[in-house]
XYZ file of C-alpha atoms in Angstrom:
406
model
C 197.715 207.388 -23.726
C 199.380 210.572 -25.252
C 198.341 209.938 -29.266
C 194.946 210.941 -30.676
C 192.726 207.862 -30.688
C 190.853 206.556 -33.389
C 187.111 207.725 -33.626
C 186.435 205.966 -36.914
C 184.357 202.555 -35.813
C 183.435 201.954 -40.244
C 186.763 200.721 -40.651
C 188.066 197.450 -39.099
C 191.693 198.348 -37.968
C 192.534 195.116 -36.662
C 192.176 194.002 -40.386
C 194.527 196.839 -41.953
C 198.103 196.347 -42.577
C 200.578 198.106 -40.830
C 201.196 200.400 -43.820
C 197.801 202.078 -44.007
C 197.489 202.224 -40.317
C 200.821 204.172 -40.646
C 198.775 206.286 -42.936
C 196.130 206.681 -41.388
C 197.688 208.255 -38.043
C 200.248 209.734 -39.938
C 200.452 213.879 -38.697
C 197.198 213.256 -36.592
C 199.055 215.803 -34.235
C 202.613 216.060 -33.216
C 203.536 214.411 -29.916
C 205.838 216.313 -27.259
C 209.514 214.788 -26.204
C 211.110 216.032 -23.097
C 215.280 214.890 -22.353
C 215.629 216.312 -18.664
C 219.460 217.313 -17.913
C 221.301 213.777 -16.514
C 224.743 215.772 -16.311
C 223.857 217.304 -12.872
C 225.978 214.821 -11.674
C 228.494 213.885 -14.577
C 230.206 211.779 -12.527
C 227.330 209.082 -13.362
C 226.259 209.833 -16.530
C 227.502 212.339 -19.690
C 225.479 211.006 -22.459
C 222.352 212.767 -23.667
C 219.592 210.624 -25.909
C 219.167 213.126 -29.007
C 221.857 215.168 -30.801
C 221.190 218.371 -31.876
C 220.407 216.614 -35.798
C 218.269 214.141 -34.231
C 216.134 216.616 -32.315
C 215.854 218.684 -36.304
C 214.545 215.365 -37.388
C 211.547 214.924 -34.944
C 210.960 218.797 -35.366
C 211.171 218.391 -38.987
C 208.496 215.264 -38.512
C 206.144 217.407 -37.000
C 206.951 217.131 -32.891
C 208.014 219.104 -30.303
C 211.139 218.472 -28.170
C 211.711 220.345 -25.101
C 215.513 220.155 -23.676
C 216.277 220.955 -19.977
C 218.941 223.429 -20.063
C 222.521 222.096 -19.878
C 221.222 218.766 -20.647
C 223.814 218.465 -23.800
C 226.680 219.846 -22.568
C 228.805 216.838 -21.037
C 228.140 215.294 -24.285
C 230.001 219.212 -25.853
C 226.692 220.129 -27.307
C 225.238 223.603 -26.689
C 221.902 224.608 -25.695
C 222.220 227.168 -28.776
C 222.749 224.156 -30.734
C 219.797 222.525 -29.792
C 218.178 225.847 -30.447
C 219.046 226.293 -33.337
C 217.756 222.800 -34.349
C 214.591 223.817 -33.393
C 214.351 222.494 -29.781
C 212.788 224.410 -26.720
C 214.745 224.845 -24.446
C 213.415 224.625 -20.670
C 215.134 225.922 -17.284
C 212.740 223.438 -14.627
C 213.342 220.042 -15.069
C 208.911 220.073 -14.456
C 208.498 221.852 -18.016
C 210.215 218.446 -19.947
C 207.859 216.083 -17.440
C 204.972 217.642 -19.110
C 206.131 216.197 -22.243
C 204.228 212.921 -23.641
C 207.495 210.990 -24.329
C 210.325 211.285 -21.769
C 213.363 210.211 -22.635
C 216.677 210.332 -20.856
C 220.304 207.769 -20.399
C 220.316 207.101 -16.651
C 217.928 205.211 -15.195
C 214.610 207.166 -13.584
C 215.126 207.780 -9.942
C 211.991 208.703 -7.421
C 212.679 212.325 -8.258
C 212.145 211.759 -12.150
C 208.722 209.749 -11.021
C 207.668 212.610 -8.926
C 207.661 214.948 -11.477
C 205.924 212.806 -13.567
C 202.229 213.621 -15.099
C 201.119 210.065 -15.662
C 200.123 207.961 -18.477
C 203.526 209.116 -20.300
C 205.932 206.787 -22.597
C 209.170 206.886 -20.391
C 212.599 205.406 -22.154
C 216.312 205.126 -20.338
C 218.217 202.376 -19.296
C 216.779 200.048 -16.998
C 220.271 198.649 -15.206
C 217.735 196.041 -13.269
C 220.314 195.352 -10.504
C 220.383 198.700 -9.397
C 216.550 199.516 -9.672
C 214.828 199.820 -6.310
C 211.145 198.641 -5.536
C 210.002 201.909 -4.963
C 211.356 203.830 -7.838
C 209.369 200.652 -9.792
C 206.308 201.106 -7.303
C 206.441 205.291 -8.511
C 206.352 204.156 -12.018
C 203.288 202.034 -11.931
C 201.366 204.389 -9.652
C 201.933 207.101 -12.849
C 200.685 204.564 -15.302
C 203.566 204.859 -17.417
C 204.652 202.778 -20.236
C 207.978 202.044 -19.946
C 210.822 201.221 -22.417
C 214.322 199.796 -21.243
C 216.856 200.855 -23.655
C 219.116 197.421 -22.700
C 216.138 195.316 -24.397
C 214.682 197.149 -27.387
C 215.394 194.635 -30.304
C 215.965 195.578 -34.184
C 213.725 193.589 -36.759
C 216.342 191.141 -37.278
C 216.382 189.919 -33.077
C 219.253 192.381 -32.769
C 220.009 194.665 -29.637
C 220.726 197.900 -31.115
C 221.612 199.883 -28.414
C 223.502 197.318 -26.313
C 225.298 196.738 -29.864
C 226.111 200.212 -30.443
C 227.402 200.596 -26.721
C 229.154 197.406 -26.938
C 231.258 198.511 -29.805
C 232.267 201.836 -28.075
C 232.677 199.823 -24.790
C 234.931 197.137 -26.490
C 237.228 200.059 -28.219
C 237.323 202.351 -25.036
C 238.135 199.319 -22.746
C 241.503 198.932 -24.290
C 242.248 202.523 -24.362
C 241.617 202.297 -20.761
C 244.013 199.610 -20.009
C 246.391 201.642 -21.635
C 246.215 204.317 -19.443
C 246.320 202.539 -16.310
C 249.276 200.540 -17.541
C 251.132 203.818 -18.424
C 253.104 205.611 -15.803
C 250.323 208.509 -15.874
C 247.810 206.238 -13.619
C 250.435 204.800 -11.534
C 250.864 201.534 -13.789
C 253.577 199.937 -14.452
C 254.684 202.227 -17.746
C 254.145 199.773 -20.267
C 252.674 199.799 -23.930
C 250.271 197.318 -24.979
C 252.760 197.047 -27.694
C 254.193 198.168 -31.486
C 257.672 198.530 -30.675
C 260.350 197.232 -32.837
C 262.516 194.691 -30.557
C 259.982 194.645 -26.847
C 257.601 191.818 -26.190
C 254.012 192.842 -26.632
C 251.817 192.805 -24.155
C 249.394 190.509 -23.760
C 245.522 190.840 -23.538
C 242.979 187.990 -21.833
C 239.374 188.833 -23.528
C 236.317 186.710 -22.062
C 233.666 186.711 -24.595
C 233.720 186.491 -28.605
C 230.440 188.978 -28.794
C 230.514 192.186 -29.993
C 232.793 194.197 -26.895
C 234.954 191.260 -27.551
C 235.323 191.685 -30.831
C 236.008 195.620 -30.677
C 238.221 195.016 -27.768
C 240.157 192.839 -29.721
C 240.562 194.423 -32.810
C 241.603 197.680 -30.894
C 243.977 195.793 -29.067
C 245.875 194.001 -32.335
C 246.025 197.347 -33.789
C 248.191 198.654 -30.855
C 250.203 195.897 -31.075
C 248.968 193.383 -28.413
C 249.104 189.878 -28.539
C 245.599 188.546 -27.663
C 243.462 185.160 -26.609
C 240.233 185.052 -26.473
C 238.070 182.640 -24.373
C 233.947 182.019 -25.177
C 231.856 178.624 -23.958
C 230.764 178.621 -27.868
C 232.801 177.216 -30.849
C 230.634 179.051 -33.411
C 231.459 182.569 -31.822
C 234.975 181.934 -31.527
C 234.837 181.207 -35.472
C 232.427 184.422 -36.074
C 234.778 186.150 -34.028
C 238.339 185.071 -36.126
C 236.448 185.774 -39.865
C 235.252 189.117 -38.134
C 239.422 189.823 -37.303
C 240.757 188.608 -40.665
C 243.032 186.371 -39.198
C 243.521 183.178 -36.952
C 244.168 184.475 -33.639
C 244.928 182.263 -30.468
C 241.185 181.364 -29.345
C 240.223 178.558 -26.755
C 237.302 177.353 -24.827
C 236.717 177.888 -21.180
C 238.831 175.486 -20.168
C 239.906 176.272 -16.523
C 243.347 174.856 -16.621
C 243.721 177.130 -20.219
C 242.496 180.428 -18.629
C 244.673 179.772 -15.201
C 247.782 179.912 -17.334
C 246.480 182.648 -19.711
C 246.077 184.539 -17.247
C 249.242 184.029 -15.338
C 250.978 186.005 -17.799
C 248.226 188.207 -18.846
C 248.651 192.132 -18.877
C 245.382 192.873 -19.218
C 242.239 190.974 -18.633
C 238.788 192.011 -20.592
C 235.507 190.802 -19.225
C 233.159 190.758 -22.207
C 231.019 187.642 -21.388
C 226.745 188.344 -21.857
C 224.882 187.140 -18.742
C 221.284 185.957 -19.372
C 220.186 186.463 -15.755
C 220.567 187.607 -12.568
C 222.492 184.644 -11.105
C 226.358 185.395 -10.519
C 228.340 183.296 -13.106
C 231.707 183.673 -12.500
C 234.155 182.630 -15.173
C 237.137 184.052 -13.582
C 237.555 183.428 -9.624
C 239.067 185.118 -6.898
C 241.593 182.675 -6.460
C 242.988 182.985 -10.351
C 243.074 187.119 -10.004
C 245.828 186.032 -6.812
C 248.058 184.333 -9.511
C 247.819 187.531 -12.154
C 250.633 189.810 -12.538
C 251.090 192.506 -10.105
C 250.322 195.856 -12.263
C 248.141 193.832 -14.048
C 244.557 195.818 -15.168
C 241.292 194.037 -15.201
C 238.276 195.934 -16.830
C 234.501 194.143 -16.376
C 232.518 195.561 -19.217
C 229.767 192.636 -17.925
C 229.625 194.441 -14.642
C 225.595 196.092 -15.325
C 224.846 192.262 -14.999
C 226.644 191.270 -12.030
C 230.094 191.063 -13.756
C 231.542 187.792 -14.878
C 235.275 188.243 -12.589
C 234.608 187.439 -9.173
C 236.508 190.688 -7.538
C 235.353 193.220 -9.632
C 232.711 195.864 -8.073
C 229.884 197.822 -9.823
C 231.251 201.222 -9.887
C 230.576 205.102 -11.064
C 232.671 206.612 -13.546
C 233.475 208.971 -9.903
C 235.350 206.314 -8.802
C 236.070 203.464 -11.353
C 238.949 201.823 -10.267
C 240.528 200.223 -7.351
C 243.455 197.561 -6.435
C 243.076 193.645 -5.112
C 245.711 192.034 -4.790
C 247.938 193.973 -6.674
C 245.797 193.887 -9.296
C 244.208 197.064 -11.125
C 240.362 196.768 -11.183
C 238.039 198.939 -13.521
C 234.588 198.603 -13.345
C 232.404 201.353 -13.697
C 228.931 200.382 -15.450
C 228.306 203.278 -18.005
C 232.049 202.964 -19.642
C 229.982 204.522 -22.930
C 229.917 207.583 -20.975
C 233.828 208.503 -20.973
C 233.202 209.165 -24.901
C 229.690 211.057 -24.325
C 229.051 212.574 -27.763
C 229.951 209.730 -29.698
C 227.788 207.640 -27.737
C 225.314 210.617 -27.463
C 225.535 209.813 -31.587
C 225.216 206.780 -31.560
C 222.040 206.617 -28.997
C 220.566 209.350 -31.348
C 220.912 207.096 -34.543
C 218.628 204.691 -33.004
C 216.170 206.384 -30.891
C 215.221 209.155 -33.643
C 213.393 206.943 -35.874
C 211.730 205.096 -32.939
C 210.053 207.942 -31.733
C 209.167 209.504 -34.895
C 207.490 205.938 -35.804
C 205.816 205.901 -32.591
C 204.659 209.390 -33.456
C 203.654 208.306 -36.543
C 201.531 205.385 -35.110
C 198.979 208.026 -33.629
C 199.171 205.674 -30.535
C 201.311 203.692 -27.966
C 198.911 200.494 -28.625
C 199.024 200.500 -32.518
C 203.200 201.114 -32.747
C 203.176 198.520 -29.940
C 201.272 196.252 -31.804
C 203.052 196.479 -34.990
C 206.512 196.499 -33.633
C 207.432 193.614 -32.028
C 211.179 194.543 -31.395
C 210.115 197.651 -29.237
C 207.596 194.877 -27.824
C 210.828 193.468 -26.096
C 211.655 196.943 -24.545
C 208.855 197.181 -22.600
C 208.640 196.394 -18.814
C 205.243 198.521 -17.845
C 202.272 198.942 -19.949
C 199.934 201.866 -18.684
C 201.177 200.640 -15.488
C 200.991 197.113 -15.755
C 204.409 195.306 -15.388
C 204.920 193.140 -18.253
C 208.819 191.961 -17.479
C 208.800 188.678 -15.723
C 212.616 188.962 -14.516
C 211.179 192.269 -12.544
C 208.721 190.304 -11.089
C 210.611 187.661 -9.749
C 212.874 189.903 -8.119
C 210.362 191.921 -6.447
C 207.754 189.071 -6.076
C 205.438 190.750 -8.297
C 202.913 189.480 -10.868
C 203.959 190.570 -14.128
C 201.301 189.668 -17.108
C 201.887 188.960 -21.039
C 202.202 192.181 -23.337
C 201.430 190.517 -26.226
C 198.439 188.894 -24.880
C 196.719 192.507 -23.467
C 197.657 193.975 -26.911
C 195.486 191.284 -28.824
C 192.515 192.108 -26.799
C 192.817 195.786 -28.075
């Protein structure tokens, strides 16, 4: 792999703790992180991995980071920013693939894999329902170890990135509604609510996680009156003492969502699917009774979506009507507020890679960082993620047991 190995056979590293193997890899040399330019076609994708202070960080740490031109500038950032920060700055999208670590938001196509040197660390969003055999093929014959962004997990079991873009996903979904309930989108020209004397509108959320939550609160602060629907008792209680105060809350009853949604304004699908398998929670047959006008946003829609008429879309063309009924479901919502999800991305990734840096190698930050463990779906080109193999009818073997033999 990239990092300077270990020549020192005196000392028995599989006995050290993590701290003095830390230590002992610690400036070995500086690794090389390339961000290619994803805003070629900003109709997908306007977030960039690394702010401008991020990218000072790593340089700071001792690493170089090389920055396809333009690559910032959906998110409003400069290349002169990332210039100044102390980034290269490269005009071929071939200078960043010579990088050791390449990083970027959308997920690797067969172009990205082309370019490609081989035994690299590669990191981006996975989005496994759009990823095609041979993109996956491309990526084992480069020997690649590669990190999905969707699965990385924090030392506590957390998803930090999916709970990052969940909270910006949650907020941005009801300022979405908004708009295409206003006049400006063709709605119908109402306010979700606020008004001294009108009848608020009211808001159908599907899932007391973490979009739910944010969609909520953003929604009761502009007024709305709200229910929210989850299959678990526990996160409907997380999810009132996270509000403040009782709000209407209900289990999925399917008589109790019918007439929710009957009435319903808005309707937010928040729900976290586990698999692959469509789960509907809302059918076809109760988005005939909504409310013509009505807006339905799918924020589950990267895993199939949980409404049964909503489409995976591009933020190119997000929306669409059935029957009478406003649809939104573009996958990378994050991506209409780039450079605060740009910050937020950055927050999380930059001490990542300066830990992996750190390390001196892939196999001893691997080793020592279960949570990152998670991330990882090829290991020097060996596909470790079972749900990948299933789908493609691949073997897929155990990461944890090839990094004990190490």
């Amino acid at each position: 792999m990239y990092f300077l190995e270990d020549s020192d056979n005196s000392e028995d590293t599989a006995q050290m703790t993590q701290e003095k193997l830390l230590e002992k890899y610690k400036n070995s040399r500086k690794i090389s992180v390339g961000i290619p330019n994803d805003n070629k076609f900003p109709e997908y994708e306007k977030r960039v991995p690394l702010t401008p202070q991020g990218v000072k960080l790593l340089v700071d740490g001792g690493n170089e980071v090389v920055i396809q031109s333009g690559a910032g500038l959906a998110a409003n950032y400069s290349d002169n920013e990332y210039s100044e920060h102390g980034a290269v700055i490269a005009e071929s999208m071939s200078q960043v693939y010579d990088s050791d670590i390449i990083i970027k938001v959308a997920p690797f196509t067969e172009k990205d894999t082309d370019l490609m040197k081989g035994n690299q660390v590669v990191m981006s969003y996975l989005n496994i329902l759009r990823l095609s055999e041979e993109v996956l093929n491309k990526l084992i014959e480069k020997r690649v170890t590669a990190i999905a962004f969707e699965s990385l997990r924090d030392v506590d079991g957390s998803l930090p990135i999916v709970e990052s873009m969940s909270e910006i996903s949650g907020v941005t979904s009801i300022l979405m509604a908004s708009e295409y309930l206003s006049n400006y989108l063709g709605g119908k020209g109402v306010m979700l609510g606020g008004i001294t004397g009108i009848t608020p509108t009211e808001v159908v959320i599907l899932g007391a996680n973490t979009a739910g939550k944010y969609a909520a609160k953003a929604a009761l602060g502009l007024g709305a009156q709200i229910i929210v629907f989850d299959d678990s008792l526990n996160k409907l209680r997380q999810f009132e003492s996270f509000i403040g105060h009782r709000v209407q809350t209900s289990v999925f009853h399917p008589q109790v969502l019918s007439k929710a949604l009957l009435s319903a304004d808005v309707m937010i699908g928040a729900m976290e699917l586990d698999d692959l398998r469509p789960w509907y929670y809302v059918s076809e047959d109760m988005v005939r009774t909504m409310k013509r006008g009505a807006v339905i946003i799918d924020l589950s829609i990267d895993r199939g979506g949980c409404i049964e008429t909503t489409e995976c879309r591009t933020l190119a063309e997000p929306a669409y009507e059935k029957f009478g009924v406003i649809h939104f479901s573009a996958w990378n919502l994050p991506s209409r507020v780039a450079r605060t999800a740009s910050m937020a991305l950055s927050n999380i990734l930059c001490p990542l890679i300066q830990n992996m840096s750190d390390a001196g190698n892939t196999t001893t930050f691997l080793s020592h960082n279960p949570g990152t463990r998670q991330g990882v779906y090829l290991y020097n080109g060996i596909l470790t993620n079972e749900t990948l193999g299933s789908k493609f009818g691949m073997m897929s073997k155990n990461l944890d047991f090839m990094l004990s033999v190490y």
